[in-house]
Amino acid sequence: MVHERVMEKLAILADAAKYDVSCSSSQSTRKNQNKGLGDTGNGICHAYTEDGRCVSLLKILLTNHCIFDCAYCVSRKSNDIKRAAFTVQEVVDLTIGFYRRNYIEGLFLSSGIFDNADFTMERLVRIVKKLRLEENFNGYIHLKAIPGASEELLKEAGLYADRLSVNVEMPTEKSLKLLAPDKNHKDVIQPMQYLKNEIVGYKEEKKSNYKAPLFAPAGQSTQMVIGATQENDLEILGMANYFYDTMQMKRVYYSGYVPISYDNRLPAIGTPVPMIRENRLYQADWLMRFYGFNVNEIVGFDQPNLDLDIDPKLGWALRNLHQFPVDINTADLELILRIPGIGVLSAKKIVAARKFKKLQAADLQKLGIAYSRSKYFLAFASPFQLQKDLTSAQIKEHILNFQKSKYQNNFSNQLALF
Amino acid sequence: MTQIIYDGSYEGWLTAVFEIYEYKIKDVAFAKDENSNALLFSNTHFVTTDNAKADRVLNGLQKRLSNSGFSNLYYAFLSEMNQIEEILFQYVQYVLASPINIEQDFSNNNVLNVQKATHLTGRESHRMKAFVRFKLTKDNLYYAIVEPDCNVLPLIENHFKNRYADQRWLIYDAKRKYGIYYDLENVSTVEIQFDANSSSSKFLAEISDDNEEFFQSLWRNYFKSVNIESRKNTKLHIQHMPKRYWKNLTEKIPDLKSRK
C-alpha cells in the first residue's frame, strides 16, 4: 500500500515533470471494458494550478536520476537537487487512487534516463502494462518515448498507451548541440518516424478489422522550449509545421523557458518567462491547424518574428488589407475564418445564421465575435463604410487604443525604455 | 396575464405547453408549486403533469428539430436560469410556427436566449465531471458533494456510470437536496438527510477509509508541486476554478491537521 515516503517522492517527481506542458487527455478512443475502471473521452481538466494551467493527468517522472546533462533541464546530471525514484507499484497505486477519486483523467509518465534508454523504457512499459492488464485500467495514459529505446519497446508502449511523445526540446540542431551535447536531432526524429508509421499502420488495420488492437489512439505530440536559445519564430513554426505535415503530430507544445540555472549559455535566473511570445506561438499554431493558414502566411523571411502586441491573425490581415473588406453575408467560410476577431465557432454560426436573414452589425455583436477588432475588415451593404480608407498603421492604433490587453503593462514598459 | 402553475419537472412544463395551446391561453407566466404568487394574477391555471400530453409536445418538437436541437431544449430547461420557462416557451412557439428548422437562426433572440441557457448547463455539467471529488468510506462507498449552478446530475449520470463501473459511488447535490447512487448495476436517485454534525472532522474521521486522509494530502501535495511560481496568474486560476466551488474541492481545502 502507498506509504508515507511516497509523499516526498511525489513532491520531487511532480515538480521535476511540470516543465513538460502537455496535459491533453482527449482524442483517444479507449472505452471501459468488462466493467473495469475508467474510460477516455473529450478530455477534462480536473483542476487548474495557481498559474492557470490545466491539471488533467497525474504528471510525474518515474525518476529524476539522469545520465544526461542538458543545460535547460532541471534534472540534469550536474544539478545539485534531491533525487528520487518511484517503484512500479507506487506509480500504479497513485494512479488508481487518484483516478478513483476523480482527481485525474489518467497518467502522464516520463523519466530521467538511468543506466540506458532501453532500461528506462522497459520500466515505463512495465507500469503501463500493469495498469492495463492487472488493474483493468482504461483511463488515459501519456507515455514518453525515450530516444534511443528499441523499436520492440516502443511498439509495446504504443499498444498500451493512448499517446506517446518524444520531445524535440530545441527547435534547431545547433541549439541542441549547444545545450545538450549528449543528444542530436536524429535520435529524436527516428522514434517519431517509427511511431508515425506504426500509428498509421494500426489505424489502417483497424478500419478493416475492428478487433485489431489500438496503437497510441491519441497519436503523438512533441514539445519545444522557447526563449532559451536564439531561434526566431520562423524557425520554430517551420519546425512545428514539419511535425504536423510530415509526422502527423496531434500537437506541438511550446514551453516558455523558465530560468532554472546559472549556466551562462542560458537566460539568467530572474529573467521573465516569455509568456507573451509563447501565447502568440500558440495562436499561430491554431491558425495553422484550424483556420487554414499556411505557415508562410504567418511568418516569413521578411517578417521572421510574430508581433507581440497584436495577435498573428490581425498581423496577417494588416499586411493583407487588399483582401478586405469581406462581406460575411456572401463570403465562403474559409474567408470568414480569416477575419480578425472571428473564431471558428463564430464563423460557423455566421454561415448558419445568414440563411435566415441578412446579418447586420448588431447581429454580429449578439453572436459573440470580437466586433471591435473585426469591424475594420467587414463590408456591410449599409451603413458601415466609414472605416474603408484607414491604413494598416491607423487600424492597428485604433485597435490597440480600444482594447485593454492583459499584456498592456509589458508594452508600456517597453515603450518607456526607448 | 395568466399564471401557469406546474410541478417544476420537465414533463410538467411540457404538459403546461400542451395546455396553453389546448385552451388557447394568451400571455402566460410560469410558476412552480411552492413559490407561486397566485394573488398577483387575475387568472391562474393549474397543470397536472400528464405524460401523454408531454409526449405529444415532445413528438411535435422532435419532428421540427435536429437530435442535438431536441436535447438542447432539455439542457436549457435544467439551467434553472431566471425565467427559463418563458424563454423556452417563446422558443417553442417559434419552432412550432415555422415550416423549417429554425434552431440555427442565431440572430433571433428566442434562439439566442435558449442557446445561452443550453450553454450554461453544458458548461456546468462539464465542470461537475471535473470537480467531483470522491471520498472513500469504510464500507467502500465513494461519495462526493457538489453544489452546481444548474440541475446537472441527470446529465452526468452516464459519464460516471461508464467510468466508475467497478466502484459504488454517490454524488449528492447539496443545493437541490438529492443525489445519484450507483450500486454496481444501476444508477438511482436518492434523497438523504444530513444532520448538522455530518461535516465535522470527527464524523468524517469515523466514516472514512483508513487511507482516505492520506490520499487527500497526496493530492494537495501534488497540486502544490505542479504549480510554477514564476508563471503565477491568479486571474486565470479563478476564471477556471471560480471560488464558489472551492469548498467542495479537496485541493482547495486545508489538511485536517491544519484545520481548526
XYZ file of C-alpha atoms in Angstrom:
678
model
C 0.000 0.000 0.000
C 1.004 3.593 -0.513
C 3.479 4.583 2.144
C 4.363 7.882 3.823
C 7.637 8.266 1.924
C 5.634 8.426 -1.282
C 4.616 11.928 -0.192
C 8.125 13.261 -0.547
C 8.772 11.396 -3.770
C 5.610 12.798 -5.242
C 6.674 16.360 -4.436
C 10.082 15.853 -6.059
C 8.956 13.929 -9.108
C 5.891 16.053 -9.854
C 7.991 19.189 -9.504
C 10.515 17.781 -11.969
C 7.840 16.810 -14.501
C 5.914 20.068 -14.554
C 8.012 21.741 -17.251
C 6.525 19.317 -19.732
C 3.477 21.344 -20.637
C 1.305 18.770 -22.376
C -1.808 17.979 -20.360
C -4.170 16.871 -23.093
C -6.379 13.903 -22.277
C -8.547 13.925 -25.369
C -8.692 12.229 -28.755
C -8.321 8.679 -27.529
C -10.973 6.116 -28.414
C -10.410 3.796 -25.467
C -13.620 2.727 -23.737
C -14.395 0.987 -20.490
C -14.117 -2.771 -20.909
C -15.648 -5.610 -18.906
C -16.886 -3.262 -16.214
C -13.360 -2.255 -15.391
C -12.108 1.130 -14.258
C -12.085 4.240 -16.399
C -12.568 5.394 -19.936
C -11.431 8.247 -22.157
C -13.399 10.987 -23.874
C -13.103 14.625 -24.810
C -10.612 15.356 -22.106
C -11.294 17.010 -18.762
C -9.233 19.481 -16.771
C -9.924 18.428 -13.212
C -8.166 21.371 -11.635
C -6.126 24.427 -12.524
C -2.891 25.395 -10.837
C -2.363 28.884 -9.474
C -0.518 29.716 -12.677
C -3.749 28.919 -14.513
C -2.631 25.727 -16.226
C -4.845 22.697 -16.596
C -4.322 19.659 -14.371
C -5.692 16.722 -16.238
C -3.203 13.931 -15.657
C -1.013 12.748 -12.833
C 2.172 14.054 -14.410
C 5.290 12.592 -12.855
C 8.742 11.310 -13.599
C 9.492 7.722 -12.705
C 12.833 9.066 -11.541
C 14.808 12.297 -11.817
C 18.128 10.465 -11.818
C 19.594 11.154 -15.242
C 22.809 10.322 -17.060
C 22.436 13.314 -19.374
C 23.466 16.870 -18.687
C 21.104 19.006 -20.779
C 21.568 22.600 -19.665
C 17.871 23.575 -19.925
C 16.663 20.632 -17.819
C 16.120 20.795 -14.073
C 17.032 17.112 -13.726
C 20.408 17.419 -15.480
C 23.181 15.310 -14.027
C 25.252 18.248 -12.764
C 22.357 19.924 -10.958
C 22.560 19.654 -7.187
C 18.980 18.629 -6.328
C 17.210 15.944 -4.360
C 16.835 12.756 -6.369
C 14.099 10.164 -6.022
C 12.591 7.197 -7.826
C 9.196 5.574 -7.669
C 8.758 1.829 -7.685
C 6.484 0.371 -10.335
C 3.878 -0.455 -7.704
C 3.897 3.059 -6.242
C 3.073 4.623 -9.594
C 0.272 2.115 -10.109
C -1.216 2.752 -6.656
C -1.036 6.527 -7.020
C -2.667 6.460 -10.430
C -5.503 4.200 -9.348
C -6.024 6.021 -6.028
C -6.204 9.418 -7.741
C -8.326 8.173 -10.597
C -10.924 6.513 -8.380
C -11.387 9.806 -6.543
C -11.948 11.621 -9.850
C -8.841 13.786 -9.379
C -7.394 12.929 -12.789
C -8.066 11.602 -16.297
C -5.054 9.339 -16.161
C -1.279 9.210 -16.066
C 1.468 11.181 -17.789
C 4.660 9.280 -17.207
C 8.108 10.478 -18.133
C 11.514 9.744 -16.731
C 15.114 10.742 -16.447
C 17.416 8.324 -18.253
C 19.003 5.939 -15.785
C 21.506 3.336 -16.978
C 20.410 3.417 -20.629
C 17.436 4.156 -22.865
C 16.115 0.608 -23.087
C 16.378 0.015 -19.363
C 14.329 3.175 -18.708
C 11.778 2.482 -21.402
C 11.317 -1.078 -20.196
C 10.374 0.237 -16.730
C 7.866 2.706 -18.171
C 6.275 -0.004 -20.286
C 6.060 -2.326 -17.295
C 3.989 0.244 -15.397
C 1.585 0.808 -18.249
C 1.150 -2.914 -18.811
C 0.431 -3.470 -15.166
C -2.238 -0.754 -15.185
C -3.903 -2.128 -18.278
C -3.626 -5.858 -17.668
C -3.735 -6.253 -13.894
C -5.866 -3.276 -12.874
C -8.112 -3.271 -15.973
C -7.484 0.476 -16.154
C -8.968 2.158 -19.231
C -8.149 5.784 -18.395
C -5.794 7.944 -20.405
C -2.063 7.253 -20.432
C 0.512 9.552 -21.987
C 3.927 7.940 -22.110
C 7.276 9.395 -23.037
C 9.116 7.518 -25.729
C 12.740 7.577 -24.648
C 15.033 8.489 -27.574
C 17.288 5.553 -28.356
C 14.939 2.888 -26.988
C 14.470 -0.214 -29.123
C 11.588 -0.455 -31.578
C 10.215 -3.528 -29.782
C 9.775 -1.473 -26.614
C 8.256 1.480 -28.476
C 5.829 -0.890 -30.088
C 4.789 -2.354 -26.759
C 4.385 1.149 -25.358
C 2.081 2.039 -28.235
C -0.093 -0.980 -27.599
C -0.871 0.118 -24.047
C -0.595 3.924 -24.043
C -3.029 6.414 -25.555
C -0.445 8.955 -26.564
C 3.319 8.827 -26.999
C 5.643 11.771 -27.217
C 9.278 12.421 -27.910
C 10.337 15.952 -27.059
C 12.491 17.678 -29.649
C 13.194 20.316 -26.940
C 15.338 22.602 -29.112
C 13.963 23.907 -32.407
C 17.312 23.538 -34.187
C 20.158 21.048 -34.151
C 22.566 23.890 -33.410
C 20.843 24.774 -30.137
C 20.552 21.170 -29.154
C 24.287 20.702 -29.666
C 24.951 23.807 -27.612
C 22.785 22.875 -24.635
C 22.575 19.088 -24.798
C 25.865 17.839 -26.167
C 24.842 14.212 -25.496
C 21.862 14.466 -27.841
C 21.211 15.041 -31.506
C 18.105 15.618 -33.575
C 18.389 12.278 -35.334
C 17.818 10.372 -32.080
C 14.588 12.288 -31.651
C 13.328 12.182 -35.221
C 13.931 8.456 -35.611
C 11.459 7.260 -32.948
C 8.935 9.851 -34.166
C 9.205 8.425 -37.644
C 8.809 4.899 -36.342
C 5.767 5.818 -34.242
C 4.154 7.683 -37.101
C 4.378 4.631 -39.339
C 3.015 2.327 -36.667
C 0.143 4.675 -35.796
C -0.853 4.969 -39.440
C -0.484 1.217 -39.954
C -2.625 0.192 -36.988
C -5.261 2.752 -37.874
C -5.468 1.306 -41.365
C -5.753 -2.206 -39.965
C -8.479 -1.123 -37.550
C -10.590 0.001 -40.486
C -10.760 -3.473 -41.981
C -10.681 -5.400 -38.712
C -12.385 -3.856 -35.691
C -10.723 -6.377 -33.407
C -7.268 -5.063 -34.276
C -5.565 -3.600 -31.200
C -5.351 0.138 -30.553
C -1.946 1.705 -31.076
C -1.493 5.102 -29.423
C -5.042 6.086 -30.470
C -4.469 9.687 -29.362
C -1.414 9.943 -31.619
C 1.902 11.553 -30.774
C 2.984 15.021 -29.717
C 6.199 16.884 -29.020
C 7.465 19.970 -27.224
C 9.875 22.814 -27.967
C 11.431 25.065 -25.351
C 11.004 28.703 -26.330
C 13.291 31.553 -25.427
C 16.218 29.545 -24.073
C 18.091 29.949 -27.344
C 18.185 32.387 -30.235
C 15.751 30.836 -32.727
C 13.212 33.124 -34.352
C 9.533 32.315 -34.740
C 10.034 31.407 -38.381
C 12.358 28.571 -37.370
C 10.064 27.471 -34.554
C 6.860 27.493 -36.569
C 8.657 25.969 -39.544
C 9.669 23.072 -37.328
C 6.117 22.799 -35.968
C 4.788 22.748 -39.494
C 7.150 19.897 -40.320
C 5.843 17.938 -37.320
C 2.226 18.456 -38.322
C 2.759 17.734 -42.006
C 5.391 15.047 -42.097
C 4.999 13.396 -38.692
C 1.230 13.834 -38.490
C 1.555 15.015 -34.911
C -1.583 15.762 -32.956
C 0.025 18.581 -31.033
C 3.220 20.593 -30.818
C 3.671 22.295 -27.453
C 5.655 25.470 -26.860
C 7.163 25.817 -23.421
C 8.377 29.270 -22.465
C 11.726 28.728 -20.809
C 11.598 29.089 -17.030
C 15.140 30.046 -15.923
C 16.431 27.348 -13.600
C 20.184 27.551 -13.991
C 23.171 29.882 -13.655
C 24.680 28.357 -16.798
C 25.821 31.289 -18.939
C 24.581 29.637 -22.123
C 21.050 30.317 -20.852
C 18.943 33.313 -19.762
C 19.834 34.171 -16.155
C 17.601 33.243 -13.231
C 15.095 36.032 -12.734
C 14.612 36.633 -16.467
C 10.854 36.695 -17.044
C 9.268 33.656 -18.691
C 8.468 34.658 -22.334
C 4.747 34.164 -21.798
C 3.504 36.608 -24.423
C 5.647 35.057 -27.111
C 4.513 31.607 -26.054
C 0.904 32.778 -26.290
C 1.455 34.215 -29.796
C 3.066 30.952 -30.917
C 0.033 29.001 -29.751
C -2.224 31.419 -31.617
C -0.144 30.900 -34.757
C -0.289 27.147 -34.209
C -4.093 27.343 -34.031
C -4.157 29.366 -37.269
C -2.259 26.568 -38.998
C -4.414 23.782 -37.602
C -7.923 25.218 -37.542
C -8.025 28.332 -39.694
C -6.472 27.100 -42.919
C -3.375 29.304 -42.727
C -0.119 28.278 -44.297
C 2.938 28.828 -42.100
C 4.393 31.148 -44.769
C 1.455 33.471 -44.412
C 2.082 33.914 -40.683
C 5.872 34.313 -40.662
C 8.375 34.773 -43.483
C 11.939 35.819 -44.179
C 10.884 39.465 -44.269
C 8.905 39.002 -41.043
C 10.649 36.236 -39.073
C 9.007 37.004 -35.715
C 5.385 37.310 -34.639
C 4.158 40.669 -33.408
C 3.944 40.680 -29.646
C 1.410 43.496 -29.348
C -1.215 42.055 -31.706
C -2.355 38.530 -32.471
C -0.972 36.815 -35.590
C -4.273 36.809 -37.455
C -4.626 40.559 -37.050
C -0.988 40.885 -38.086
C -1.670 38.917 -41.256
C -4.799 40.952 -42.003
C -2.956 44.258 -41.634
C -0.290 43.066 -44.072
C -3.003 41.948 -46.484
C -5.552 44.742 -46.431
C -6.186 44.178 -50.141
C -8.090 41.001 -49.186
C -10.618 43.061 -47.245
C -13.344 44.050 -46.625
C -15.118 40.698 -46.550
C -18.884 40.513 -46.867
C -19.938 37.998 -44.235
C -23.320 37.571 -45.886
C -21.828 36.039 -49.015
C -18.201 35.055 -48.343
C -17.076 31.430 -48.038
C -16.369 30.034 -44.578
C -12.625 29.973 -45.398
C -12.606 33.727 -45.874
C -14.699 34.470 -42.806
C -12.232 32.443 -40.747
C -9.552 34.908 -41.795
C -11.287 37.962 -40.366
C -9.604 39.144 -37.141
C -11.854 38.773 -34.101
C -13.904 35.902 -35.522
C -13.214 32.414 -34.199
C -14.056 29.035 -35.674
C -17.339 28.689 -33.778
C -18.498 32.209 -34.615
C -17.592 31.749 -38.268
C -19.723 28.614 -38.451
C -22.569 30.368 -36.664
C -22.429 33.229 -39.141
C -22.652 30.861 -42.075
C -25.639 29.102 -40.467
C -27.444 32.250 -39.316
C -27.189 34.145 -42.609
C -29.526 31.619 -44.218
C -32.328 33.125 -42.172
C -31.690 36.808 -42.694
C -29.115 39.264 -43.935
C -26.845 39.827 -40.955
C -26.183 43.347 -39.732
C -23.567 44.702 -37.364
C -25.903 44.362 -34.388
C -26.469 40.676 -35.203
C -22.752 40.003 -35.247
C -22.325 41.532 -31.835
C -25.005 39.215 -30.486
C -23.190 36.198 -31.909
C -20.266 36.914 -29.628
C -17.497 37.899 -32.027
C -14.840 40.486 -31.092
C -16.563 43.177 -33.073
C -14.214 45.957 -32.038
C -11.417 44.179 -33.910
C -13.360 42.737 -36.807
C -15.287 45.859 -37.821
C -12.312 47.238 -39.753
C -12.412 44.254 -42.063
C -16.140 43.844 -42.684
C -18.223 45.010 -45.599
C -21.884 45.707 -44.989
C -24.219 46.950 -47.653
C -25.042 49.761 -45.277
C -24.067 51.764 -43.340
C -20.606 50.652 -42.295
C -18.418 52.135 -44.989
C -16.641 54.641 -42.837
C -13.582 52.552 -41.947
C -12.664 51.991 -45.558
C -9.770 54.371 -46.076
C -7.750 53.651 -42.951
C -4.170 52.448 -43.382
C -2.792 49.394 -41.589
C -0.968 51.558 -39.095
C -4.125 53.519 -38.317
C -6.215 50.406 -37.808
C -3.588 48.937 -35.521
C -3.506 52.104 -33.482
C -7.303 52.204 -33.196
C -7.453 48.604 -32.051
C -4.625 48.909 -29.554
C -6.147 52.045 -28.082
C -9.507 50.400 -27.753
C -8.609 47.035 -26.306
C -7.374 46.559 -22.797
C -4.714 43.965 -23.383
C -3.793 41.796 -20.418
C -0.226 42.400 -21.506
C -0.588 46.157 -21.723
C 1.794 46.837 -18.854
C 4.532 44.925 -20.598
C 4.216 47.100 -23.665
C 4.041 50.436 -21.937
C 7.196 49.490 -20.059
C 8.927 48.634 -23.278
C 7.857 51.870 -24.894
C 9.064 53.883 -21.949
C 12.544 52.461 -22.432
C 13.025 53.973 -25.871
C -51.923 37.657 -17.864
C -52.424 34.044 -16.854
C -50.178 32.361 -14.366
C -49.410 28.741 -15.204
C -48.608 26.721 -12.104
C -46.779 23.447 -12.666
C -44.773 20.999 -10.545
C -41.290 22.129 -11.661
C -40.499 18.998 -13.677
C -39.668 18.943 -17.401
C -42.713 16.758 -18.066
C -44.799 19.196 -16.054
C -43.598 22.094 -18.139
C -44.261 20.182 -21.370
C -47.778 19.414 -20.152
C -48.215 23.117 -19.486
C -47.144 23.927 -23.050
C -49.710 21.454 -24.341
C -52.485 23.006 -22.269
C -51.592 26.553 -23.243
C -52.225 25.523 -26.828
C -55.236 23.373 -25.887
C -57.015 26.168 -24.036
C -55.598 28.915 -26.249
C -54.249 30.767 -23.224
C -52.685 34.084 -24.137
C -49.937 35.955 -22.344
C -48.565 33.450 -19.828
C -46.189 33.466 -16.879
C -44.928 30.256 -15.270
C -44.596 29.423 -11.589
C -43.604 26.337 -9.675
C -45.861 24.964 -6.937
C -44.016 26.195 -3.935
C -43.396 29.807 -4.831
C -46.478 30.856 -6.740
C -47.822 34.297 -6.071
C -51.297 33.376 -7.173
C -52.837 36.500 -5.713
C -50.929 38.821 -8.003
C -52.606 37.411 -11.056
C -56.208 37.603 -12.022
C -56.083 34.246 -13.803
C -54.301 31.098 -12.779
C -54.170 27.769 -14.488
C -53.073 24.671 -12.566
C -51.278 21.988 -14.537
C -51.314 18.345 -13.522
C -48.380 16.587 -15.121
C -49.624 14.253 -17.831
C -47.069 12.140 -19.650
C -49.330 11.617 -22.668
C -49.608 15.374 -23.205
C -45.902 15.868 -22.578
C -45.071 13.197 -25.151
C -47.212 14.852 -27.779
C -45.329 18.106 -27.351
C -42.038 16.221 -27.477
C -43.070 14.437 -30.657
C -44.012 17.701 -32.310
C -40.670 19.226 -31.354
C -38.707 16.181 -32.409
C -40.149 16.434 -35.903
C -39.013 20.024 -36.245
C -35.598 19.878 -34.578
C -32.346 18.003 -35.097
C -31.315 15.491 -32.446
C -28.998 17.968 -30.799
C -31.544 20.773 -31.078
C -34.018 18.496 -29.358
C -31.740 17.567 -26.469
C -30.609 21.193 -26.138
C -34.139 22.045 -25.010
C -33.802 19.740 -22.024
C -30.373 21.202 -21.252
C -31.840 24.694 -21.361
C -34.645 23.674 -19.011
C -32.142 22.286 -16.481
C -30.219 25.573 -16.476
C -32.785 26.959 -13.986
C -31.944 30.336 -15.467
C -34.227 33.178 -14.450
C -37.494 32.943 -16.445
C -36.279 29.899 -18.343
C -39.856 28.603 -18.722
C -40.946 31.757 -20.530
C -37.777 31.806 -22.658
C -38.308 28.212 -23.675
C -41.989 28.725 -24.336
C -41.292 31.609 -26.718
C -38.724 29.461 -28.460
C -41.137 26.537 -28.745
C -43.744 28.851 -30.256
C -41.190 29.910 -32.855
C -40.223 26.279 -33.555
C -43.820 25.111 -33.952
C -44.876 28.091 -36.066
C -42.051 27.791 -38.552
C -42.236 25.490 -41.582
C -38.471 24.954 -41.492
C -35.984 24.086 -38.731
C -35.012 27.385 -37.083
C -32.519 26.195 -34.461
C -29.592 27.841 -36.267
C -31.245 31.228 -36.643
C -28.638 32.620 -34.268
C -29.503 36.266 -34.707
C -33.044 35.622 -33.437
C -33.420 36.497 -29.757
C -35.502 33.449 -28.891
C -32.888 31.167 -30.389
C -30.073 33.119 -28.800
C -31.605 33.004 -25.309
C -32.166 29.266 -25.416
C -28.681 28.785 -26.739
C -27.312 30.744 -23.779
C -29.219 28.563 -21.344
C -28.069 25.392 -23.084
C -24.512 26.615 -22.990
C -24.780 27.392 -19.279
C -25.969 23.878 -18.453
C -23.422 22.310 -20.781
C -20.588 24.153 -19.093
C -21.861 23.329 -15.627
C -22.234 19.671 -16.478
C -18.678 19.607 -17.826
C -17.495 21.325 -14.658
C -19.135 18.716 -12.482
C -17.433 15.940 -14.437
C -14.232 17.729 -13.499
C -14.913 18.959 -9.966
C -16.484 15.919 -8.335
C -14.038 14.774 -5.642
C -14.860 11.338 -4.324
C -14.031 10.361 -0.765
C -13.853 6.731 0.238
C -15.745 5.441 3.273
C -15.013 2.402 5.428
C -17.699 0.425 3.631
C -16.205 1.096 0.201
C -18.515 3.828 -0.974
C -17.023 6.698 -2.990
C -19.115 9.771 -2.210
C -18.958 13.395 -3.323
C -20.899 16.546 -2.521
C -21.499 19.156 -5.213
C -23.437 22.406 -5.484
C -23.808 23.081 -9.204
C -25.435 26.231 -10.603
C -27.679 24.133 -12.860
C -29.505 20.892 -12.192
C -26.935 18.684 -13.920
C -26.978 15.350 -12.089
C -29.279 13.773 -14.709
C -26.762 14.773 -17.373
C -23.597 13.440 -15.756
C -25.022 10.135 -14.559
C -23.907 8.117 -17.594
C -20.445 9.599 -17.619
C -19.796 8.398 -14.071
C -21.546 5.096 -14.608
C -19.343 4.292 -17.607
C -16.179 5.464 -15.962
C -16.506 4.060 -12.456
C -18.185 0.815 -13.397
C -16.443 -1.204 -10.671
C -16.940 1.001 -7.614
C -20.031 2.047 -5.671
C -20.477 5.819 -5.753
C -22.808 8.570 -4.649
C -22.910 12.143 -5.914
C -25.055 14.433 -3.775
C -26.376 17.809 -4.878
C -26.487 19.765 -1.631
C -28.305 22.666 -3.257
C -31.211 20.592 -4.587
C -31.118 18.001 -1.790
C -30.915 14.848 -3.868
C -28.226 12.543 -5.124
C -27.468 9.830 -7.647
C -26.226 6.492 -6.396
C -24.582 3.669 -8.358
C -24.779 0.185 -6.829
C -22.519 -1.596 -9.392
C -25.576 -2.312 -11.546
C -27.816 0.725 -11.868
C -27.945 4.393 -11.017
C -30.861 5.567 -8.902
C -31.978 8.883 -7.481
C -31.788 9.129 -3.698
C -32.790 11.615 -1.040
C -30.703 11.758 2.105
C -30.888 13.871 5.221
C -27.594 15.154 6.553
C -27.594 16.410 10.105
C -25.597 19.331 11.360
C -22.528 17.423 12.540
C -22.103 15.446 9.312
C -19.405 17.835 8.130
C -17.494 17.843 11.429
C -13.996 16.445 11.235
C -14.769 13.912 13.958
C -17.643 12.462 11.991
C -15.609 12.412 8.778
C -12.749 10.618 10.509
C -15.176 7.987 11.788
C -16.686 7.101 8.439
C -13.596 7.487 6.248
C -11.459 4.691 4.911
C -8.074 4.486 6.665
C -6.202 5.735 3.609
C -8.637 8.484 2.649
C -6.987 11.340 4.519
C -3.587 10.310 3.190
C -4.768 10.328 -0.406
C -6.279 13.764 0.061
C -2.953 15.007 1.401
C -1.146 13.419 -1.523
C -3.453 15.196 -3.925
C -2.956 18.582 -2.208
C 0.749 17.977 -2.211
C 0.665 17.159 -5.920
C -1.473 20.189 -6.705
C 1.048 22.429 -4.947
C 4.071 20.809 -6.595
C 2.915 21.218 -10.190
C 2.452 24.953 -9.837
C 5.163 27.107 -11.433
C 5.647 30.096 -9.153
C 7.223 32.336 -11.787
C 4.141 31.953 -14.004
C 1.606 32.844 -11.310
C -1.694 34.001 -12.827
C -4.373 34.249 -10.177
C -6.948 35.769 -12.507
C -6.781 32.827 -14.877
C -6.796 30.388 -11.982
C -10.016 31.844 -10.600
C -11.588 32.136 -14.024
C -11.199 28.387 -14.476
C -11.960 27.438 -10.873
C -14.435 30.026 -9.553
C -14.351 30.456 -5.799
C -17.892 29.218 -5.232
C -16.685 25.668 -5.998
C -13.727 25.716 -3.630
C -15.472 24.427 -0.529
C -16.005 21.064 -2.222
C -12.588 20.856 -3.886
C -10.115 18.777 -1.920
C -7.072 20.689 -3.214
C -8.579 23.977 -2.040
C -9.360 22.786 1.495
C -6.551 22.720 4.045
C -5.405 19.414 5.573
C -7.393 18.035 8.513
C -4.404 18.614 10.770
C -4.179 22.311 9.991
C -7.956 22.809 10.161
C -9.296 24.397 13.316
